[in-house]
């Protein structure tokens, strides 16, 4: 055949004829009314005959679900077609791309390729097969994602787990590839895993696994599956420890849950918890928290050795947290203590649980724990008591200690126990006051001795310690005790005892004596600085002193006050908020054992209050009292009252006192626009006065007593030598040169026949004069010698009169000097000489100096009275009876001056 010849096949001839028919007869696929571009069935029948061969459409790969992007081949096969060269026609028509072939290949399927596919074969231009049955092609709009599942995510020790990879919805043709630990380039092989079947592997190593599927040629891949974490279980065992391990946990208790790994060795473990809210970062082996109702549940843990190996989950431990704080219960086997016996008290917490310690209290003193000094501790929660009183208890456990609510009180009555009742007077101290403590015993009877105590704060036991007051170690017979000149707030108790061994009454309830003096080393200050406050005002109390701890106490006591509890000195203040009307005394207590000054604070449920100082005002200082409204301002007259007497009525809003005196002390109140405040006491204290440097009081007393003593000794010595003088009595004046005109000192001396010498002492101001007079021994008649002595330093209005009467039987001199409240007593002995027989006997003489001392500025007269007394037997002397014990008196009137020389 020549190269230029064109070989035309039968198919090409048929097509050519078809084109000619289209040209001549108007039949063409392009002009067909069929939407697929096919000729009408009638036209086909007119233009072509049907052959017996059957056309069949096949889909390769024959998957019911085709995914976007897969490669698909649609093929038309003619059954029994033999060697005939067929041409093919397709539905849909867009598959008829000349030259038409027996297969149609879709290299990247999309949703638009979905539909029914048919074909038929043309044997020649006028003969063809019938259309084949349609085959449906469904192309999804997405790329599928593989799914990896595991029959267990924990590999048991020495075991394995099975992983399954699949594509949903399920379809055929897939092969699966598995990867571990986010390394998609490293396919798992038989060295790593055991391939069980299509899509299934068995793994014994922990890690993050994932997979994907593939099928077709070229290979079509699914998306990667989500990863599945496979954990390898190590043989170590995890255990949850609950500390404290109590089956019942109460609201607010502090609980610790701890995860312990048995045989963990030196491995650094991380921990995983259930519930998941405990999985903090970094994961800790223990968690400490307050137990509330929401914390109830089962707690588990496991230890992680590395990212993909861990222990198994521990056994669960259940935490049951109640929604309330428990209340202790106190019971007694008997509420009456028999004579000399005791009763047993039992404290418990219901429902019963472990770990409790019990604390017992008596007589409304929650700060004073009972100790082994008070009771006998029998066992946990049980004590034996032998004193009556109101008892209550509470439980505590854990660290920090968690306390139950206080139990209801149980009143224990001691049949033979008597109570002591203490009263104090005054309750509030003024400068120079003495405090009288009085102790009474119920059902008074004889034989009691009384013991007096002063108490001191003891924060370590949240109680008080007692100390016997001086002189009461063995008790006092008197049922009262006087404390001279206390200046600080103090707390006292008493009790009585009698018999051997001593039977004691109960301690009295403590009583306070309060002092408003702020001059001590420990003080309480108030801000705002006033007595009255409105309800819900914030009042700051500050305790200052050299101590480690402090607290604020009040009377009447309020246990719920936040200031009641001990706090360190770094917490300088505490606040009170009055939610109800109250009138109370506040003071500070310090760990050093001291009490501060006390203040009155009143919380008023009113619209108006008086503004007055909370501390005493010093004489001579200025002070302002005011009126304060809860709302609004003062616009008109304000009335101020002292002791219910109106003292100011004008538009001034303050009552100003420029120099306070003692007369200003009293109750004050104010009125405004028909509203009246409560009244408050304003205390005035005396200003401190420096001691006189020219004439100190102790020096004056000492010198006066010394001079009196010297005079008396001299008189007694002279009386021992010279007895009596009968016939000489002399009176003579003696005038000092420097005495002023109106001042005088008169000394009168009576001498009897047995008297020989008289010593007279005149004390006046800072001058002492001594005069010795020797009388005649043989004078028949009595005479009197009187002479005035006027020392230089006596003023015009001052006088000293000193008169001595001496009778023949007197051997003793009693001297009494009165000035103030002080008494000094001196006893001396002298010798007695009688005329008849010159018999000598020793007799006792006493000198009494009773001194009353006034102030330095006092102009009162000082008197010295000397009583001379003879205690011998009655005798007759020259026919005249001599009466034993005859008193004679010496008077000295002295007006204090300057220091005695």
XYZ file of C-alpha atoms in Angstrom, residues 51 54 81 93 102 116 152 195 206 212 228 231 310 320 358 374 384 452 501 598 613 633 815 838 845:
25
model
C -28.559 -5.640 17.084
C -26.032 -6.325 24.986
C -19.225 -8.349 20.376
C -23.763 13.141 26.660
C -15.278 2.152 25.246
C -26.342 7.454 36.232
C -8.087 -0.595 75.715
C -0.565 -6.895 62.005
C 2.843 3.207 74.851
C -4.942 6.759 57.527
C -5.179 7.672 70.424
C -0.461 4.017 78.026
C 2.115 4.883 84.229
C -17.691 12.523 102.494
C -11.970 17.290 123.890
C -9.153 21.479 138.257
C -14.131 13.600 136.767
C -7.671 36.804 148.247
C -7.421 19.469 156.149
C -10.612 50.999 130.982
C -13.988 62.538 125.860
C -26.232 69.290 110.527
C 4.001 62.216 174.751
C 15.807 54.956 198.992
C 7.281 54.358 180.954
